[in-house]
Short mmCIF file of C-alpha atoms (C1' of nucleotides) in Angstrom, two decimals:
data_model
loop_
_atom_site.label_atom_id
_atom_site.label_comp_id
_atom_site.label_asym_id
_atom_site.label_seq_id
_atom_site.Cartn_x
_atom_site.Cartn_y
_atom_site.Cartn_z
CA MET A 1 6.08 29.53 -50.89
CA SER A 2 4.38 30.40 -54.14
CA THR A 3 0.65 29.76 -54.35
CA THR A 4 0.86 28.84 -58.01
CA ARG A 5 3.40 26.16 -57.30
CA GLN A 6 1.35 24.71 -54.47
CA GLN A 7 -1.79 24.69 -56.60
CA ILE A 8 -0.01 22.69 -59.26
CA VAL A 9 1.25 20.14 -56.76
CA GLU A 10 -2.14 19.69 -55.11
CA LYS A 11 -4.02 19.32 -58.36
CA THR A 12 -1.44 16.86 -59.64
CA SER A 13 -1.77 14.71 -56.54
CA ILE A 14 -5.52 14.54 -57.06
CA LEU A 15 -5.24 13.64 -60.71
CA LEU A 16 -2.57 11.02 -60.08
CA GLU A 17 -4.78 9.39 -57.48
CA ARG A 18 -7.76 9.34 -59.81
CA GLN A 19 -6.13 8.43 -63.13
CA GLY A 20 -2.60 7.25 -62.56
CA TYR A 21 0.61 8.59 -64.03
CA HIS A 22 0.38 8.03 -67.77
CA ALA A 23 -3.23 9.07 -68.10
CA THR A 24 -2.53 12.38 -66.42
CA GLY A 25 -1.23 14.90 -68.92
CA LEU A 26 0.55 18.16 -68.23
CA ASN A 27 -2.08 19.93 -70.28
CA GLN A 28 -4.78 18.65 -67.97
CA ILE A 29 -2.80 19.66 -64.90
CA VAL A 30 -2.37 23.21 -66.19
CA ALA A 31 -6.00 23.47 -67.27
CA GLU A 32 -7.62 22.11 -64.11
CA SER A 33 -5.29 23.81 -61.66
CA GLU A 34 -5.99 27.09 -63.47
CA THR A 35 -2.37 28.07 -63.29
CA PRO A 36 -0.29 29.78 -65.97
CA ARG A 37 1.05 27.43 -68.62
CA GLY A 38 4.48 28.92 -68.40
CA SER A 39 4.79 28.19 -64.69
CA LEU A 40 5.03 24.44 -64.97
CA TYR A 41 8.55 24.18 -66.28
CA HIS A 42 9.54 27.24 -64.31
CA TYR A 43 8.83 25.50 -60.98
CA PHE A 44 9.59 21.97 -62.15
CA PRO A 45 12.46 22.20 -64.61
CA GLN A 46 12.82 18.40 -64.71
CA GLY A 47 9.30 18.06 -66.00
CA LYS A 48 6.58 15.60 -65.27
CA GLU A 49 8.62 13.14 -63.23
CA GLU A 50 9.81 15.79 -60.79
CA LEU A 51 6.29 17.17 -60.41
CA ALA A 52 4.82 13.71 -59.84
CA ALA A 53 7.41 12.86 -57.22
CA GLU A 54 6.60 16.01 -55.30
CA ALA A 55 2.86 15.42 -55.62
CA ILE A 56 3.23 11.93 -54.20
CA GLU A 57 5.28 13.13 -51.26
CA PHE A 58 2.81 15.92 -50.60
CA ASN A 59 -0.08 13.47 -50.69
CA ALA A 60 1.71 11.11 -48.32
CA GLN A 61 2.41 13.82 -45.74
CA GLN A 62 -1.20 14.98 -45.87
CA ILE A 63 -2.52 11.50 -45.28
CA ALA A 64 -0.05 10.76 -42.51
CA ALA A 65 -1.05 13.96 -40.72
CA HIS A 66 -4.74 13.23 -41.11
CA THR A 67 -4.27 9.68 -39.85
CA ARG A 68 -2.42 10.89 -36.74
CA ARG A 69 -5.19 13.36 -35.95
CA SER A 70 -7.86 10.75 -36.54
CA LEU A 71 -6.16 8.09 -34.40
CA ALA A 72 -5.83 10.52 -31.50
CA ALA A 73 -9.60 10.35 -30.94
CA TYR A 74 -9.35 7.08 -29.01
CA ALA A 75 -6.71 6.02 -26.50
CA ASP A 76 -7.17 2.32 -27.28
CA PRO A 77 -5.31 1.56 -30.51
CA VAL A 78 -7.81 -1.04 -31.73
CA ALA A 79 -10.76 1.30 -31.29
CA ALA A 80 -8.80 4.18 -32.78
CA ILE A 81 -7.80 2.26 -35.88
CA TYR A 82 -11.24 0.77 -36.34
CA HIS A 83 -13.04 4.10 -36.16
CA HIS A 84 -10.45 5.74 -38.36
CA LEU A 85 -10.91 3.12 -41.07
CA LEU A 86 -14.70 3.31 -40.86
CA ALA A 87 -14.56 7.08 -41.22
CA VAL A 88 -12.38 6.77 -44.31
CA ALA A 89 -14.77 4.18 -45.75
CA GLU A 90 -17.73 6.52 -45.30
CA HIS A 91 -15.76 9.39 -46.76
CA VAL A 92 -15.11 7.29 -49.85
CA ALA A 93 -18.76 6.21 -49.94
CA SER A 94 -19.87 9.85 -49.84
CA GLY A 95 -18.10 10.53 -53.10
CA ASN A 96 -16.23 13.62 -51.85
CA CYS A 97 -13.03 11.87 -52.63
CA SER A 98 -10.44 11.76 -55.38
CA GLY A 99 -10.77 8.03 -55.52
CA GLY A 100 -8.96 6.29 -52.71
CA ALA A 101 -5.77 4.33 -53.10
CA PRO A 102 -3.82 7.60 -53.21
CA ILE A 103 -0.69 6.33 -54.89
CA ALA A 104 -1.27 2.69 -55.80
CA ALA A 105 -1.74 3.38 -59.49
CA VAL A 106 1.45 5.38 -59.76
CA ALA A 107 3.35 2.81 -57.70
CA LEU A 108 2.33 -0.01 -60.02
CA GLU A 109 2.86 1.94 -63.23
CA THR A 110 6.30 3.24 -62.38
CA ALA A 111 7.91 0.58 -60.16
CA ASN A 112 9.65 -0.84 -63.21
CA SER A 113 10.25 2.33 -65.19
CA SER A 114 11.23 5.19 -62.88
CA GLU A 115 13.52 4.72 -59.93
CA ARG A 116 12.73 8.18 -58.69
CA LEU A 117 8.97 7.66 -58.54
CA ARG A 118 9.39 4.18 -57.11
CA ALA A 119 11.44 5.65 -54.27
CA SER A 120 8.82 8.36 -53.68
CA CYS A 121 6.11 5.71 -53.46
CA GLN A 122 8.16 3.67 -51.03
CA LEU A 123 8.52 6.71 -48.78
CA ALA A 124 4.79 7.35 -49.09
CA TYR A 125 3.89 3.84 -47.96
CA GLU A 126 6.15 4.22 -44.97
CA ALA A 127 4.34 7.46 -44.18
CA PHE A 128 1.02 5.62 -44.36
CA ARG A 129 2.20 2.83 -42.08
CA LEU A 130 4.01 4.81 -39.40
CA PRO A 131 1.02 6.42 -37.64
CA LEU A 132 -0.58 2.97 -37.29
CA GLU A 133 2.62 1.47 -35.99
CA GLU A 134 3.10 4.26 -33.46
CA LYS A 135 -0.45 3.89 -32.20
CA LEU A 136 -0.02 0.14 -31.70
CA LEU A 137 3.27 0.68 -29.91
CA ALA A 138 1.64 3.23 -27.61
CA GLY A 139 -1.00 0.58 -26.83
CA ASN A 140 1.62 -1.89 -25.61
CA PHE A 141 1.83 -4.06 -28.69
CA PRO A 142 5.38 -5.46 -28.90
CA ALA A 143 7.54 -3.74 -31.49
CA GLU A 144 7.66 -6.65 -33.98
CA ARG A 145 3.90 -7.16 -33.72
CA ALA A 146 3.25 -3.45 -34.21
CA TYR A 147 5.33 -3.44 -37.36
CA ALA A 148 3.81 -6.56 -38.89
CA LEU A 149 0.27 -5.51 -38.02
CA ALA A 150 0.69 -1.98 -39.33
CA LEU A 151 2.13 -3.34 -42.57
CA THR A 152 -0.72 -5.80 -42.93
CA ILE A 153 -3.34 -3.13 -42.26
CA THR A 154 -1.71 -0.88 -44.85
CA ALA A 155 -1.76 -3.67 -47.41
CA ALA A 156 -5.31 -4.81 -46.66
CA TRP A 157 -6.60 -1.26 -46.76
CA GLU A 158 -4.91 -0.43 -50.04
CA GLY A 159 -6.34 -3.63 -51.53
CA ALA A 160 -9.79 -2.88 -50.16
CA MET A 161 -9.60 0.57 -51.80
CA ILE A 162 -8.97 -1.08 -55.14
CA LEU A 163 -11.86 -3.50 -54.68
CA SER A 164 -14.22 -0.73 -53.63
CA ARG A 165 -13.33 1.43 -56.58
CA THR A 166 -13.71 -1.48 -58.94
CA GLU A 167 -17.07 -2.52 -57.51
CA ARG A 168 -18.24 1.07 -57.09
CA SER A 169 -19.25 0.25 -53.54
CA ALA A 170 -17.85 0.95 -50.08
CA GLN A 171 -18.79 -2.56 -49.00
CA PRO A 172 -15.29 -4.08 -49.36
CA LEU A 173 -13.85 -1.25 -47.24
CA ARG A 174 -16.47 -1.79 -44.55
CA ILE A 175 -15.94 -5.54 -44.46
CA VAL A 176 -12.16 -5.26 -44.32
CA ALA A 177 -12.43 -2.67 -41.53
CA GLU A 178 -14.45 -5.17 -39.49
CA GLU A 179 -12.00 -7.98 -40.14
CA ILE A 180 -9.05 -5.82 -39.17
CA ARG A 181 -10.78 -4.96 -35.92
CA THR A 182 -11.46 -8.62 -35.17
CA PHE A 183 -7.88 -9.52 -35.96
CA LEU A 184 -6.43 -6.80 -33.75
CA LEU A 185 -8.69 -7.79 -30.87
CA SER A 186 -7.63 -11.41 -31.11
CA GLY A 187 -4.00 -10.42 -30.78
CA SER A 188 -4.23 -7.56 -28.29
CA PRO A 189 -1.81 -7.52 -25.39
CA ALA A 190 -3.48 -8.19 -22.03
CA PRO A 191 -4.42 -4.93 -20.27
CA HIS A 192 -2.82 -4.38 -16.90
CA MET B 1 -8.74 -21.17 -81.78
CA SER B 2 -6.09 -19.24 -83.62
CA THR B 3 -2.58 -19.27 -82.17
CA THR B 4 -1.89 -15.73 -83.27
CA ARG B 5 -4.92 -14.46 -81.44
CA GLN B 6 -4.00 -16.31 -78.28
CA GLN B 7 -0.43 -15.04 -78.41
CA ILE B 8 -1.70 -11.46 -78.57
CA VAL B 9 -3.99 -11.96 -75.60
CA GLU B 10 -1.31 -13.61 -73.47
CA LYS B 11 1.32 -10.99 -74.21
CA THR B 12 -1.15 -8.23 -73.54
CA SER B 13 -2.04 -9.68 -70.17
CA ILE B 14 1.64 -9.73 -69.20
CA LEU B 15 2.25 -6.18 -70.34
CA LEU B 16 -0.87 -4.87 -68.62
CA GLU B 17 0.25 -6.47 -65.38
CA ARG B 18 3.70 -4.96 -65.64
CA GLN B 19 2.96 -1.48 -66.97
CA GLY B 20 -0.73 -0.77 -66.73
CA TYR B 21 -3.16 0.22 -69.45
CA HIS B 22 -1.97 3.57 -70.74
CA ALA B 23 1.72 2.71 -70.76
CA THR B 24 1.09 -0.37 -72.87
CA GLY B 25 0.95 0.54 -76.55
CA LEU B 26 -0.42 -1.52 -79.40
CA ASN B 27 2.95 -1.24 -81.11
CA GLN B 28 4.64 -2.86 -78.15
CA ILE B 29 2.05 -5.63 -78.03
CA VAL B 30 2.56 -6.42 -81.70
CA ALA B 31 6.34 -6.25 -81.43
CA GLU B 32 6.80 -8.37 -78.30
CA SER B 33 4.16 -10.94 -79.15
CA GLU B 34 5.84 -11.36 -82.53
CA THR B 35 2.53 -11.47 -84.30
CA PRO B 36 1.59 -9.86 -87.61
CA ARG B 37 0.69 -6.20 -87.34
CA GLY B 38 -2.40 -6.67 -89.46
CA SER B 39 -3.85 -9.26 -87.10
CA LEU B 40 -4.59 -6.95 -84.22
CA TYR B 41 -7.60 -5.19 -85.66
CA HIS B 42 -8.62 -8.32 -87.49
CA TYR B 43 -9.13 -10.23 -84.22
CA PHE B 44 -10.10 -7.23 -82.10
CA PRO B 45 -12.12 -4.89 -84.31
CA GLN B 46 -13.02 -2.70 -81.34
CA GLY B 47 -9.38 -1.99 -80.68
CA LYS B 48 -7.37 -1.66 -77.51
CA GLU B 49 -10.25 -1.67 -75.06
CA GLU B 50 -11.65 -4.94 -76.39
CA LEU B 51 -8.21 -6.55 -76.34
CA ALA B 52 -7.50 -5.38 -72.80
CA ALA B 53 -10.83 -6.68 -71.54
CA GLU B 54 -10.10 -10.09 -72.97
CA ALA B 55 -6.56 -10.09 -71.58
CA ILE B 56 -7.84 -9.31 -68.11
CA GLU B 57 -10.43 -12.07 -68.24
CA PHE B 58 -7.84 -14.51 -69.53
CA ASN B 59 -5.46 -13.57 -66.75
CA ALA B 60 -8.19 -13.97 -64.14
CA GLN B 61 -9.15 -17.44 -65.32
CA GLN B 62 -5.53 -18.54 -65.34
CA ILE B 63 -4.98 -17.36 -61.80
CA ALA B 64 -8.22 -18.86 -60.55
CA ALA B 65 -7.29 -22.23 -62.04
CA HIS B 66 -3.79 -22.09 -60.60
CA THR B 67 -5.14 -21.14 -57.17
CA ARG B 68 -7.58 -24.07 -57.18
CA ARG B 69 -4.81 -26.49 -58.07
CA SER B 70 -2.51 -25.03 -55.45
CA LEU B 71 -5.15 -25.09 -52.69
CA ALA B 72 -5.89 -28.76 -53.38
CA ALA B 73 -2.50 -29.73 -51.93
CA TYR B 74 -3.79 -29.52 -48.34
CA ALA B 75 -7.17 -30.60 -47.01
CA ASP B 76 -7.09 -28.05 -44.20
CA PRO B 77 -8.05 -24.66 -45.65
CA VAL B 78 -5.76 -22.66 -43.38
CA ALA B 79 -2.72 -24.75 -44.27
CA ALA B 80 -3.70 -24.74 -47.94
CA ILE B 81 -4.08 -20.98 -48.14
CA TYR B 82 -0.92 -20.35 -46.14
CA HIS B 83 1.25 -22.57 -48.31
CA HIS B 84 -0.32 -21.22 -51.46
CA LEU B 85 0.46 -17.63 -50.47
CA LEU B 86 4.02 -18.51 -49.47
CA ALA B 87 4.58 -20.22 -52.80
CA VAL B 88 3.34 -17.15 -54.66
CA ALA B 89 5.60 -14.94 -52.54
CA GLU B 90 8.65 -17.05 -53.41
CA HIS B 91 7.64 -17.05 -57.06
CA VAL B 92 7.56 -13.27 -57.01
CA ALA B 93 10.88 -13.20 -55.14
CA SER B 94 12.46 -15.43 -57.79
CA GLY B 95 11.82 -12.79 -60.42
CA ASN B 96 10.18 -15.19 -62.90
CA CYS B 97 7.12 -13.09 -62.74
CA SER B 98 5.39 -10.38 -64.73
CA GLY B 99 5.18 -8.28 -61.62
CA GLY B 100 2.41 -9.41 -59.31
CA ALA B 101 -0.83 -7.54 -58.78
CA PRO B 102 -2.13 -8.88 -62.08
CA ILE B 103 -4.83 -6.33 -62.74
CA ALA B 104 -4.58 -3.71 -60.00
CA ALA B 105 -2.98 -1.11 -62.24
CA VAL B 106 -5.62 -1.47 -64.93
CA ALA B 107 -8.39 -1.48 -62.33
CA LEU B 108 -7.22 1.80 -60.84
CA GLU B 109 -6.52 3.48 -64.16
CA THR B 110 -9.81 2.62 -65.79
CA ALA B 111 -12.37 2.47 -62.96
CA ASN B 112 -13.41 6.03 -63.74
CA SER B 113 -12.91 6.06 -67.48
CA SER B 114 -14.03 2.76 -69.02
CA GLU B 115 -17.11 0.95 -67.84
CA ARG B 116 -16.17 -2.09 -69.88
CA LEU B 117 -12.74 -2.51 -68.31
CA ARG B 118 -14.07 -1.76 -64.86
CA ALA B 119 -16.57 -4.58 -65.27
CA SER B 120 -13.84 -6.93 -66.48
CA CYS B 121 -11.74 -6.13 -63.43
CA GLN B 122 -14.69 -6.70 -61.14
CA LEU B 123 -15.18 -10.15 -62.67
CA ALA B 124 -11.47 -10.82 -62.29
CA TYR B 125 -11.48 -10.00 -58.58
CA GLU B 126 -14.41 -12.33 -58.08
CA ALA B 127 -12.41 -15.01 -59.86
CA PHE B 128 -9.51 -14.40 -57.49
CA ARG B 129 -11.71 -14.59 -54.41
CA LEU B 130 -13.87 -17.59 -55.27
CA PRO B 131 -11.28 -20.38 -54.90
CA LEU B 132 -10.40 -19.07 -51.43
CA GLU B 133 -14.04 -18.82 -50.46
CA GLU B 134 -14.76 -22.35 -51.68
CA LYS B 135 -11.82 -23.74 -49.75
CA LEU B 136 -12.95 -22.08 -46.54
CA LEU B 137 -16.49 -23.34 -47.04
CA ALA B 138 -15.20 -26.85 -47.58
CA GLY B 139 -13.33 -26.50 -44.26
CA ASN B 140 -16.55 -25.75 -42.37
CA PHE B 141 -16.22 -22.02 -42.13
CA PRO B 142 -19.73 -20.52 -42.06
CA ALA B 143 -20.79 -18.96 -45.35
CA GLU B 144 -20.64 -15.34 -44.20
CA ARG B 145 -17.25 -15.86 -42.59
CA ALA B 146 -15.90 -17.56 -45.70
CA TYR B 147 -16.97 -14.62 -47.84
CA ALA B 148 -15.60 -11.92 -45.56
CA LEU B 149 -12.33 -13.75 -45.01
CA ALA B 150 -11.80 -14.52 -48.69
CA LEU B 151 -12.47 -10.88 -49.54
CA THR B 152 -10.05 -9.69 -46.87
CA ILE B 153 -7.36 -12.10 -48.03
CA THR B 154 -7.80 -10.90 -51.60
CA ALA B 155 -7.48 -7.29 -50.50
CA ALA B 156 -4.51 -7.85 -48.21
CA TRP B 157 -2.70 -9.89 -50.84
CA GLU B 158 -3.24 -7.34 -53.58
CA GLY B 159 -1.98 -4.63 -51.26
CA ALA B 160 1.04 -6.70 -50.25
CA MET B 161 1.85 -7.18 -53.94
CA ILE B 162 1.93 -3.42 -54.39
CA LEU B 163 4.16 -2.95 -51.36
CA SER B 164 6.53 -5.69 -52.46
CA ARG B 165 6.85 -4.27 -55.94
CA THR B 166 7.42 -0.81 -54.57
CA GLU B 167 10.04 -1.96 -52.07
CA ARG B 168 11.59 -4.43 -54.50
CA SER B 169 11.43 -7.09 -51.80
CA ALA B 170 9.23 -10.10 -51.10
CA GLN B 171 9.26 -9.26 -47.41
CA PRO B 172 5.82 -7.59 -47.30
CA LEU B 173 4.31 -10.64 -49.03
CA ARG B 174 5.93 -12.99 -46.54
CA ILE B 175 4.84 -10.96 -43.54
CA VAL B 176 1.26 -10.64 -44.77
CA ALA B 177 1.12 -14.37 -45.49
CA GLU B 178 2.07 -15.05 -41.86
CA GLU B 179 -0.50 -12.60 -40.54
CA ILE B 180 -3.24 -14.10 -42.68
CA ARG B 181 -2.38 -17.55 -41.33
CA THR B 182 -2.53 -16.28 -37.75
CA PHE B 183 -5.83 -14.58 -38.39
CA LEU B 184 -7.40 -17.65 -39.99
CA LEU B 185 -6.21 -19.87 -37.14
CA SER B 186 -7.73 -17.55 -34.54
CA GLY B 187 -11.10 -17.80 -36.22
CA SER B 188 -11.13 -21.43 -37.33
CA PRO B 189 -14.23 -23.50 -36.63
CA ALA B 190 -13.71 -26.17 -33.99
CA PRO B 191 -12.77 -29.51 -35.56
CA HIS B 192 -15.11 -32.42 -34.82
"C1'" DG C 1 7.21 34.67 -64.07
"C1'" DT C 2 4.47 34.09 -67.67
"C1'" DC C 3 3.11 33.80 -72.62
"C1'" DT C 4 2.84 31.83 -77.34
"C1'" DA C 5 4.41 28.97 -80.77
"C1'" DT C 6 6.31 24.96 -82.06
"C1'" DA C 7 9.23 20.77 -82.46
"C1'" DC C 8 9.07 15.95 -82.46
"C1'" DG C 9 7.86 11.45 -81.18
"C1'" DG C 10 4.37 8.24 -80.33
"C1'" DT C 11 -0.52 6.99 -79.99
"C1'" DG C 12 -4.81 4.41 -81.63
"C1'" DA C 13 -7.03 3.69 -85.69
"C1'" DT C 14 -8.16 3.17 -90.79
"C1'" DA C 15 -7.77 2.21 -95.91
"C1'" DG C 16 -6.66 -0.50 -99.56
"C1'" DA C 17 -3.49 -3.78 -101.83
"C1'" DC C 18 -2.34 -8.55 -101.79
"C1'" DG D 1 -5.38 -13.03 -92.79
"C1'" DT D 2 -1.83 -10.18 -93.34
"C1'" DC D 3 0.98 -6.04 -94.90
"C1'" DT D 4 2.08 -1.32 -95.70
"C1'" DA D 5 1.09 3.31 -95.72
"C1'" DT D 6 -1.05 6.86 -93.67
"C1'" DC D 7 -4.24 9.48 -90.81
"C1'" DA D 8 -5.34 12.86 -87.17
"C1'" DC D 9 -4.35 13.55 -82.64
"C1'" DC D 10 -2.04 14.21 -78.24
"C1'" DG D 11 1.94 13.67 -75.40
"C1'" DT D 12 6.21 16.08 -73.32
"C1'" DA D 13 9.41 19.35 -73.84
"C1'" DT D 14 11.76 23.59 -75.60
"C1'" DA D 15 12.72 28.37 -77.52
"C1'" DG D 16 12.31 32.99 -77.39
"C1'" DA D 17 9.42 37.19 -76.70
"C1'" DC D 18 7.63 40.05 -73.09
#
DNA sequence: GTCTATACGGTGATAGAC
DNA sequence: GTCTATCACCGTATAGAC
């Protein structure tokens, strides 16, 4: 797989996360990824929409993989999820981060205007939720509970990302991580 | 207060909710609000940013007022919040809605590029949270719990809005509403 | 595969008449 | 207060040389 192509996709995913779809121009992508101008339409003949769709799917797979690795640190699903969320919160707080809320901006901007990008975002949110759901299932949460809880965690975390970015503070992420932990504990299946 | 001016602000708030900041052009605002082209820079001499800031604050006050009215229907805060969220979910499902997630798109797009709009969004999120917090306080939740819970509800609901828009289904909103109810019940202060 | 040049539409914003 | 005309700029996308 071409390095140039991969560089374009990765840089695009970062810019989309930070600025959203419409604020991210192809000129900026070419400039900041330091790739040849002529390569863009060579690798992505359908233009910006095709590139954005691929960047979103790339971003989603990266996050899903990272989440699975992170959750493997604890056998107990509640502890695993709690520590995973706290680690993400501190990573955001440290500033070494594209922004948090990896695809929310694109999802909101394009849900009504591009079926292709909407579908990519839907796949991405499933990719975010699945590692959580699997971990809860492995910890003996019933299937329906695991689904509803994983969906709720995904929603609460995405919302907390928005609040933290808006307030320029990791505090909302930290608070929501605590509340999620409390909630999961209150509904944990009895150990046997 | 001038009707023309108010029409511009209201239409802008709808378009920002549906499309975000960069996808919403001044031409579209003028056209769809059916206001005179010359009025825009007459009422908003600082241009698009000033108009957007006012639209966000208008939207926030509207939602806060609606939330307070809606929460007044039940004395018990858990029941009040639950029924309020369900009503919003069905309103979104009905389609008579600008989109849900009133300011999330703008918040994400502008958090890193416009201090003014970031500040407006921060105020808006406080306006969303306060009615919930007040209701919980009135129901004898301790102050710190009321704050953390109201913040978490705000985050989870904003995230659920994004998921529902992306999936084109009110199901995420309904599920998250149920989970929030369960969570609040598990942590309710003992009645006396 | 990559480059340069360019077409063409739309953007926010301004000037000046009325 | 409102209208029209116009500005300079930037967006995506394309054509054709190399």
